[in-house]
Amino acid sequence: MILVRYLQDWYGDAALDYTQAWQLQRDLHADRVADRIGDTVLLLEHPPVYTAGRRTEPHERPQDGTPVVDVDRGGKITFHGPGQLVGYPIVKLPGHVLVVDYVRRIEEALIRALADQGLATGRVPGRSGVWLPESAGRPERKIAAIGIRVSRGVAMHGFSLNCDVDLDWYDRFVPCGIADAGVTSLDREVGRDLRPSDVAPSAITHLDDLLTWRTYEPSPDIERVQHASVPLLQP
């Protein structure tokens, strides 16, 4: 069995600055490309920071002058901060695993970890990440974001899962470039406080399973509400 090493010394007051984590990723990525190390996953929290992937549009950025770190991952702008479990898998993809399959495996690990906490989530076709369906007057809402980069066959960057994060941080920008949906957190959905360090063990269990690259049964997509169109009144 392939063994994955997990490094997770950066929760709470020990949260790791984003630029330091990015450099650590680059160092580990170079080591993994050269086979000096095996697959490694960083699990941590960051102090508050906005990061923008390559597809971020100018109007999606904060309009109040809040600094943004431009990074070399896919996806758009997102927020990282206290109360969010951030994971950076530095893993070598087998030849039969396409990038989209890798992203789906990370999503699946998070869907299963959230199920362990009593929360049913899933995917939305055409959108990356992990979602809750529209319900009780609340829109579809994203609970986990994913943005990766694969270079020389090795992945870096990864995911962020909102555990007990302050959602007010999301009011300053268009999260992941999606203006017609909401953002949520685990504590808000289940009604109890769950810190990143509380959720990490489940995430590790399911990442261990999905990163063996065995065939797996994906969770179903969330059921989307079909809204009836309203006919225009004729004069």
PDB file of C-alpha atoms in Angstrom:
ATOM      1  CA  MET A   1       0.000   0.000   0.000  1.00  0.00           C
ATOM      2  CA  ILE A   2       1.188   3.512  -0.805  1.00  0.00           C
ATOM      3  CA  LEU A   3       1.827   5.488   2.365  1.00  0.00           C
ATOM      4  CA  VAL A   4       1.181   9.235   2.455  1.00  0.00           C
ATOM      5  CA  ARG A   5       3.034  11.442   4.933  1.00  0.00           C
ATOM      6  CA  TYR A   6       0.969  14.128   6.675  1.00  0.00           C
ATOM      7  CA  LEU A   7       2.515  17.277   8.127  1.00  0.00           C
ATOM      8  CA  GLN A   8       0.113  19.270  10.310  1.00  0.00           C
ATOM      9  CA  ASP A   9       1.878  21.416  12.871  1.00  0.00           C
ATOM     10  CA  TRP A  10       0.116  24.651  11.911  1.00  0.00           C
ATOM     11  CA  TYR A  11      -3.277  25.002  13.598  1.00  0.00           C
ATOM     12  CA  GLY A  12      -4.626  27.804  15.772  1.00  0.00           C
ATOM     13  CA  ASP A  13      -1.935  30.137  17.076  1.00  0.00           C
ATOM     14  CA  ALA A  14       0.629  28.233  14.993  1.00  0.00           C
ATOM     15  CA  ALA A  15      -1.163  29.086  11.709  1.00  0.00           C
ATOM     16  CA  LEU A  16       1.334  29.267   8.842  1.00  0.00           C
ATOM     17  CA  ASP A  17       1.733  32.431   6.743  1.00  0.00           C
ATOM     18  CA  TYR A  18       0.561  31.798   3.188  1.00  0.00           C
ATOM     19  CA  THR A  19       3.806  32.816   1.476  1.00  0.00           C
ATOM     20  CA  GLN A  20       5.788  30.533   3.797  1.00  0.00           C
ATOM     21  CA  ALA A  21       3.442  27.650   3.013  1.00  0.00           C
ATOM     22  CA  TRP A  22       3.753  28.338  -0.707  1.00  0.00           C
ATOM     23  CA  GLN A  23       7.550  28.178  -0.507  1.00  0.00           C
ATOM     24  CA  LEU A  24       7.335  24.964   1.521  1.00  0.00           C
ATOM     25  CA  GLN A  25       5.095  23.517  -1.179  1.00  0.00           C
ATOM     26  CA  ARG A  26       7.592  24.449  -3.888  1.00  0.00           C
ATOM     27  CA  ASP A  27      10.429  22.825  -1.951  1.00  0.00           C
ATOM     28  CA  LEU A  28       8.423  19.635  -1.376  1.00  0.00           C
ATOM     29  CA  HIS A  29       7.268  19.638  -4.991  1.00  0.00           C
ATOM     30  CA  ALA A  30      10.879  19.686  -6.225  1.00  0.00           C
ATOM     31  CA  ASP A  31      11.749  16.859  -3.834  1.00  0.00           C
ATOM     32  CA  ARG A  32       8.756  14.795  -4.983  1.00  0.00           C
ATOM     33  CA  VAL A  33       9.567  15.315  -8.668  1.00  0.00           C
ATOM     34  CA  ALA A  34      13.090  14.031  -7.949  1.00  0.00           C
ATOM     35  CA  ASP A  35      11.722  11.134  -5.836  1.00  0.00           C
ATOM     36  CA  ARG A  36      13.665  12.305  -2.810  1.00  0.00           C
ATOM     37  CA  ILE A  37      10.428  12.053  -0.804  1.00  0.00           C
ATOM     38  CA  GLY A  38       7.149  10.230  -1.123  1.00  0.00           C
ATOM     39  CA  ASP A  39       3.680  11.736  -1.389  1.00  0.00           C
ATOM     40  CA  THR A  40       3.185  14.384   1.294  1.00  0.00           C
ATOM     41  CA  VAL A  41       0.126  16.341   2.430  1.00  0.00           C
ATOM     42  CA  LEU A  42       0.282  19.592   4.382  1.00  0.00           C
ATOM     43  CA  LEU A  43      -2.738  20.243   6.632  1.00  0.00           C
ATOM     44  CA  LEU A  44      -2.912  23.642   8.293  1.00  0.00           C
ATOM     45  CA  GLU A  45      -4.596  26.966   8.933  1.00  0.00           C
ATOM     46  CA  HIS A  46      -3.501  30.326   7.529  1.00  0.00           C
ATOM     47  CA  PRO A  47      -3.732  33.835   8.968  1.00  0.00           C
ATOM     48  CA  PRO A  48      -6.302  35.791   6.888  1.00  0.00           C
ATOM     49  CA  VAL A  49      -5.279  36.101   3.231  1.00  0.00           C
ATOM     50  CA  TYR A  50      -6.869  36.358  -0.203  1.00  0.00           C
ATOM     51  CA  THR A  51      -5.268  34.413  -3.045  1.00  0.00           C
ATOM     52  CA  ALA A  52      -6.095  34.709  -6.741  1.00  0.00           C
ATOM     53  CA  GLY A  53      -5.699  31.899  -9.241  1.00  0.00           C
ATOM     54  CA  ARG A  54      -4.881  32.464 -12.887  1.00  0.00           C
ATOM     55  CA  ARG A  55      -8.494  32.850 -14.050  1.00  0.00           C
ATOM     56  CA  THR A  56      -9.418  35.642 -11.608  1.00  0.00           C
ATOM     57  CA  GLU A  57     -11.117  38.626 -13.256  1.00  0.00           C
ATOM     58  CA  PRO A  58     -10.503  42.200 -12.025  1.00  0.00           C
ATOM     59  CA  HIS A  59     -14.125  42.690 -10.899  1.00  0.00           C
ATOM     60  CA  GLU A  60     -13.930  39.581  -8.705  1.00  0.00           C
ATOM     61  CA  ARG A  61     -11.207  41.040  -6.486  1.00  0.00           C
ATOM     62  CA  PRO A  62     -11.885  43.047  -3.302  1.00  0.00           C
ATOM     63  CA  GLN A  63     -12.817  46.608  -4.202  1.00  0.00           C
ATOM     64  CA  ASP A  64     -11.611  48.126  -0.918  1.00  0.00           C
ATOM     65  CA  GLY A  65      -7.888  47.798  -1.548  1.00  0.00           C
ATOM     66  CA  THR A  66      -7.498  44.557   0.438  1.00  0.00           C
ATOM     67  CA  PRO A  67      -4.198  42.923  -0.618  1.00  0.00           C
ATOM     68  CA  VAL A  68      -4.383  39.786  -2.763  1.00  0.00           C
ATOM     69  CA  VAL A  69      -1.618  37.230  -3.376  1.00  0.00           C
ATOM     70  CA  ASP A  70      -1.517  36.117  -7.026  1.00  0.00           C
ATOM     71  CA  VAL A  71      -0.628  32.436  -7.256  1.00  0.00           C
ATOM     72  CA  ASP A  72       0.135  29.857  -9.952  1.00  0.00           C
ATOM     73  CA  ARG A  73      -2.782  27.529  -9.302  1.00  0.00           C
ATOM     74  CA  GLY A  74      -5.936  27.114 -11.328  1.00  0.00           C
ATOM     75  CA  GLY A  75      -9.256  28.582 -10.312  1.00  0.00           C
ATOM     76  CA  LYS A  76     -10.143  32.079  -9.208  1.00  0.00           C
ATOM     77  CA  ILE A  77      -9.948  34.171  -6.057  1.00  0.00           C
ATOM     78  CA  THR A  78     -10.609  32.674  -2.650  1.00  0.00           C
ATOM     79  CA  PHE A  79     -10.057  33.346   1.035  1.00  0.00           C
ATOM     80  CA  HIS A  80      -7.925  31.462   3.552  1.00  0.00           C
ATOM     81  CA  GLY A  81      -8.030  32.120   7.266  1.00  0.00           C
ATOM     82  CA  PRO A  82      -8.561  30.869  10.817  1.00  0.00           C
ATOM     83  CA  GLY A  83     -11.215  28.192  11.136  1.00  0.00           C
ATOM     84  CA  GLN A  84     -10.500  26.748   7.704  1.00  0.00           C
ATOM     85  CA  LEU A  85      -8.820  23.383   7.130  1.00  0.00           C
ATOM     86  CA  VAL A  86      -6.381  23.910   4.264  1.00  0.00           C
ATOM     87  CA  GLY A  87      -4.770  20.921   2.574  1.00  0.00           C
ATOM     88  CA  TYR A  88      -1.881  20.874   0.126  1.00  0.00           C
ATOM     89  CA  PRO A  89      -1.288  17.379  -1.291  1.00  0.00           C
ATOM     90  CA  ILE A  90       2.129  17.139  -2.937  1.00  0.00           C
ATOM     91  CA  VAL A  91       1.479  13.898  -4.776  1.00  0.00           C
ATOM     92  CA  LYS A  92       2.715  12.229  -7.952  1.00  0.00           C
ATOM     93  CA  LEU A  93      -0.142  11.364 -10.274  1.00  0.00           C
ATOM     94  CA  PRO A  94      -0.038   7.918 -11.897  1.00  0.00           C
ATOM     95  CA  GLY A  95      -0.177   7.876 -15.672  1.00  0.00           C
ATOM     96  CA  HIS A  96      -3.793   6.685 -15.729  1.00  0.00           C
ATOM     97  CA  VAL A  97      -5.042   9.473 -13.425  1.00  0.00           C
ATOM     98  CA  LEU A  98      -6.053  12.605 -15.289  1.00  0.00           C
ATOM     99  CA  VAL A  99      -6.090  15.986 -13.573  1.00  0.00           C
ATOM    100  CA  VAL A 100      -9.899  16.069 -13.489  1.00  0.00           C
ATOM    101  CA  ASP A 101      -9.959  12.644 -11.825  1.00  0.00           C
ATOM    102  CA  TYR A 102      -7.502  13.870  -9.207  1.00  0.00           C
ATOM    103  CA  VAL A 103      -9.729  16.859  -8.442  1.00  0.00           C
ATOM    104  CA  ARG A 104     -12.745  14.543  -8.133  1.00  0.00           C
ATOM    105  CA  ARG A 105     -10.821  12.357  -5.680  1.00  0.00           C
ATOM    106  CA  ILE A 106     -10.027  15.344  -3.464  1.00  0.00           C
ATOM    107  CA  GLU A 107     -13.692  16.371  -3.604  1.00  0.00           C
ATOM    108  CA  GLU A 108     -14.730  12.841  -2.689  1.00  0.00           C
ATOM    109  CA  ALA A 109     -12.410  12.741   0.321  1.00  0.00           C
ATOM    110  CA  LEU A 110     -13.956  15.975   1.614  1.00  0.00           C
ATOM    111  CA  ILE A 111     -17.529  14.824   0.926  1.00  0.00           C
ATOM    112  CA  ARG A 112     -16.862  11.695   2.968  1.00  0.00           C
ATOM    113  CA  ALA A 113     -15.135  13.630   5.754  1.00  0.00           C
ATOM    114  CA  LEU A 114     -18.155  15.938   6.013  1.00  0.00           C
ATOM    115  CA  ALA A 115     -20.469  12.935   6.088  1.00  0.00           C
ATOM    116  CA  ASP A 116     -18.510  11.726   9.123  1.00  0.00           C
ATOM    117  CA  GLN A 117     -19.631  14.964  10.823  1.00  0.00           C
ATOM    118  CA  GLY A 118     -23.274  14.354   9.892  1.00  0.00           C
ATOM    119  CA  LEU A 119     -23.403  16.714   6.908  1.00  0.00           C
ATOM    120  CA  ALA A 120     -24.540  15.528   3.476  1.00  0.00           C
ATOM    121  CA  THR A 121     -22.809  17.366   0.623  1.00  0.00           C
ATOM    122  CA  GLY A 122     -21.945  16.729  -3.002  1.00  0.00           C
ATOM    123  CA  ARG A 123     -20.801  18.154  -6.314  1.00  0.00           C
ATOM    124  CA  VAL A 124     -22.466  20.617  -8.655  1.00  0.00           C
ATOM    125  CA  PRO A 125     -21.937  19.726 -12.336  1.00  0.00           C
ATOM    126  CA  GLY A 126     -19.677  22.266 -13.999  1.00  0.00           C
ATOM    127  CA  ARG A 127     -18.363  23.668 -10.702  1.00  0.00           C
ATOM    128  CA  SER A 128     -15.444  22.406  -8.667  1.00  0.00           C
ATOM    129  CA  GLY A 129     -15.501  22.017  -4.898  1.00  0.00           C
ATOM    130  CA  VAL A 130     -18.019  20.648  -2.416  1.00  0.00           C
ATOM    131  CA  TRP A 131     -21.551  22.018  -2.127  1.00  0.00           C
ATOM    132  CA  LEU A 132     -24.816  21.954  -0.239  1.00  0.00           C
ATOM    133  CA  PRO A 133     -28.080  22.091  -2.184  1.00  0.00           C
ATOM    134  CA  GLU A 134     -30.507  24.966  -2.216  1.00  0.00           C
ATOM    135  CA  SER A 135     -32.939  24.594   0.683  1.00  0.00           C
ATOM    136  CA  ALA A 136     -35.296  26.570   2.921  1.00  0.00           C
ATOM    137  CA  GLY A 137     -34.802  29.771   0.979  1.00  0.00           C
ATOM    138  CA  ARG A 138     -31.006  29.469   1.047  1.00  0.00           C
ATOM    139  CA  PRO A 139     -29.097  29.225  -2.254  1.00  0.00           C
ATOM    140  CA  GLU A 140     -26.645  26.521  -3.223  1.00  0.00           C
ATOM    141  CA  ARG A 141     -23.628  27.122  -1.055  1.00  0.00           C
ATOM    142  CA  LYS A 142     -20.023  26.110  -1.228  1.00  0.00           C
ATOM    143  CA  ILE A 143     -18.311  24.645   1.807  1.00  0.00           C
ATOM    144  CA  ALA A 144     -15.000  23.575   0.276  1.00  0.00           C
ATOM    145  CA  ALA A 145     -12.947  25.069  -2.560  1.00  0.00           C
ATOM    146  CA  ILE A 146     -10.324  23.352  -4.690  1.00  0.00           C
ATOM    147  CA  GLY A 147      -7.555  24.875  -6.794  1.00  0.00           C
ATOM    148  CA  ILE A 148      -4.539  22.870  -7.933  1.00  0.00           C
ATOM    149  CA  ARG A 149      -1.529  22.945 -10.172  1.00  0.00           C
ATOM    150  CA  VAL A 150       0.146  19.899 -11.737  1.00  0.00           C
ATOM    151  CA  SER A 151       3.721  20.349 -12.923  1.00  0.00           C
ATOM    152  CA  ARG A 152       6.063  17.571 -14.080  1.00  0.00           C
ATOM    153  CA  GLY A 153       3.462  15.036 -13.004  1.00  0.00           C
ATOM    154  CA  VAL A 154       3.255  16.237  -9.389  1.00  0.00           C
ATOM    155  CA  ALA A 155       0.315  18.144  -7.914  1.00  0.00           C
ATOM    156  CA  MET A 156       0.512  21.062  -5.513  1.00  0.00           C
ATOM    157  CA  HIS A 157      -1.885  23.602  -3.971  1.00  0.00           C
ATOM    158  CA  GLY A 158      -5.130  21.874  -2.983  1.00  0.00           C
ATOM    159  CA  PHE A 159      -8.283  22.521  -0.971  1.00  0.00           C
ATOM    160  CA  SER A 160      -9.825  24.647   1.750  1.00  0.00           C
ATOM    161  CA  LEU A 161     -12.692  23.396   3.913  1.00  0.00           C
ATOM    162  CA  ASN A 162     -14.679  25.892   5.967  1.00  0.00           C
ATOM    163  CA  CYS A 163     -15.006  24.521   9.501  1.00  0.00           C
ATOM    164  CA  ASP A 164     -15.660  27.453  11.855  1.00  0.00           C
ATOM    165  CA  VAL A 165     -14.334  30.274   9.681  1.00  0.00           C
ATOM    166  CA  ASP A 166     -15.730  33.815   9.964  1.00  0.00           C
ATOM    167  CA  LEU A 167     -17.839  34.080   6.803  1.00  0.00           C
ATOM    168  CA  ASP A 168     -17.743  37.886   6.878  1.00  0.00           C
ATOM    169  CA  TRP A 169     -14.402  37.638   5.074  1.00  0.00           C
ATOM    170  CA  TYR A 170     -16.303  36.479   1.976  1.00  0.00           C
ATOM    171  CA  ASP A 171     -18.317  39.687   1.744  1.00  0.00           C
ATOM    172  CA  ARG A 172     -15.409  41.613   0.189  1.00  0.00           C
ATOM    173  CA  PHE A 173     -15.109  39.679  -3.086  1.00  0.00           C
ATOM    174  CA  VAL A 174     -16.839  37.241  -5.450  1.00  0.00           C
ATOM    175  CA  PRO A 175     -15.833  33.837  -4.022  1.00  0.00           C
ATOM    176  CA  CYS A 176     -14.341  31.621  -6.741  1.00  0.00           C
ATOM    177  CA  GLY A 177     -15.920  33.937  -9.305  1.00  0.00           C
ATOM    178  CA  ILE A 178     -19.414  32.598  -8.550  1.00  0.00           C
ATOM    179  CA  ALA A 179     -21.966  35.342  -7.942  1.00  0.00           C
ATOM    180  CA  ASP A 180     -25.168  33.249  -7.974  1.00  0.00           C
ATOM    181  CA  ALA A 181     -24.435  31.009  -4.977  1.00  0.00           C
ATOM    182  CA  GLY A 182     -23.452  31.308  -1.332  1.00  0.00           C
ATOM    183  CA  VAL A 183     -20.650  30.227   0.974  1.00  0.00           C
ATOM    184  CA  THR A 184     -21.115  28.331   4.211  1.00  0.00           C
ATOM    185  CA  SER A 185     -19.219  26.566   6.990  1.00  0.00           C
ATOM    186  CA  LEU A 186     -19.487  23.287   8.833  1.00  0.00           C
ATOM    187  CA  ASP A 187     -20.357  24.817  12.190  1.00  0.00           C
ATOM    188  CA  ARG A 188     -23.158  26.878  10.652  1.00  0.00           C
ATOM    189  CA  GLU A 189     -24.666  23.825   8.965  1.00  0.00           C
ATOM    190  CA  VAL A 190     -24.482  21.312  11.827  1.00  0.00           C
ATOM    191  CA  GLY A 191     -24.992  23.703  14.736  1.00  0.00           C
ATOM    192  CA  ARG A 192     -21.875  22.865  16.718  1.00  0.00           C
ATOM    193  CA  ASP A 193     -18.324  24.175  16.804  1.00  0.00           C
ATOM    194  CA  LEU A 194     -15.864  22.075  14.809  1.00  0.00           C
ATOM    195  CA  ARG A 195     -12.309  23.298  14.394  1.00  0.00           C
ATOM    196  CA  PRO A 196      -9.968  22.276  11.573  1.00  0.00           C
ATOM    197  CA  SER A 197      -8.017  20.021  13.913  1.00  0.00           C
ATOM    198  CA  ASP A 198     -11.281  18.235  14.748  1.00  0.00           C
ATOM    199  CA  VAL A 199     -12.021  17.472  11.095  1.00  0.00           C
ATOM    200  CA  ALA A 200      -8.466  16.658   9.994  1.00  0.00           C
ATOM    201  CA  PRO A 201      -8.520  12.993  11.156  1.00  0.00           C
ATOM    202  CA  SER A 202     -11.505  12.220   8.916  1.00  0.00           C
ATOM    203  CA  ALA A 203      -9.899  14.052   6.014  1.00  0.00           C
ATOM    204  CA  ILE A 204      -6.734  11.993   6.475  1.00  0.00           C
ATOM    205  CA  THR A 205      -8.692   8.726   6.541  1.00  0.00           C
ATOM    206  CA  HIS A 206     -10.413   9.451   3.256  1.00  0.00           C
ATOM    207  CA  LEU A 207      -7.405  11.001   1.534  1.00  0.00           C
ATOM    208  CA  ASP A 208      -5.473   7.840   2.416  1.00  0.00           C
ATOM    209  CA  ASP A 209      -8.154   5.798   0.674  1.00  0.00           C
ATOM    210  CA  LEU A 210      -8.598   7.979  -2.417  1.00  0.00           C
ATOM    211  CA  LEU A 211      -4.876   8.590  -2.972  1.00  0.00           C
ATOM    212  CA  THR A 212      -4.181   4.876  -3.374  1.00  0.00           C
ATOM    213  CA  TRP A 213      -5.647   5.521  -6.853  1.00  0.00           C
ATOM    214  CA  ARG A 214      -7.965   2.518  -6.636  1.00  0.00           C
ATOM    215  CA  THR A 215     -11.328   2.614  -8.366  1.00  0.00           C
ATOM    216  CA  TYR A 216     -13.986   4.198  -6.151  1.00  0.00           C
ATOM    217  CA  GLU A 217     -17.713   4.881  -6.222  1.00  0.00           C
ATOM    218  CA  PRO A 218     -18.266   8.655  -6.382  1.00  0.00           C
ATOM    219  CA  SER A 219     -20.928  10.294  -4.274  1.00  0.00           C
ATOM    220  CA  PRO A 220     -23.955  11.572  -6.216  1.00  0.00           C
ATOM    221  CA  ASP A 221     -24.244  15.169  -7.342  1.00  0.00           C
ATOM    222  CA  ILE A 222     -26.481  17.366  -5.218  1.00  0.00           C
ATOM    223  CA  GLU A 223     -30.070  17.662  -6.381  1.00  0.00           C
ATOM    224  CA  ARG A 224     -30.664  21.015  -7.984  1.00  0.00           C
ATOM    225  CA  VAL A 225     -33.953  22.888  -7.660  1.00  0.00           C
ATOM    226  CA  GLN A 226     -35.648  23.617 -10.952  1.00  0.00           C
ATOM    227  CA  HIS A 227     -37.214  27.067 -10.779  1.00  0.00           C
ATOM    228  CA  ALA A 228     -40.278  27.649 -12.903  1.00  0.00           C
ATOM    229  CA  SER A 229     -39.921  30.502 -15.355  1.00  0.00           C
ATOM    230  CA  VAL A 230     -42.340  33.381 -14.985  1.00  0.00           C
ATOM    231  CA  PRO A 231     -44.028  34.397 -18.262  1.00  0.00           C
ATOM    232  CA  LEU A 232     -43.812  38.018 -19.272  1.00  0.00           C
ATOM    233  CA  LEU A 233     -47.068  39.985 -19.073  1.00  0.00           C
ATOM    234  CA  GLN A 234     -48.280  41.070 -22.457  1.00  0.00           C
ATOM    235  CA  PRO A 235     -49.448  44.685 -22.842  1.00  0.00           C
TER     236      PRO A 235
END
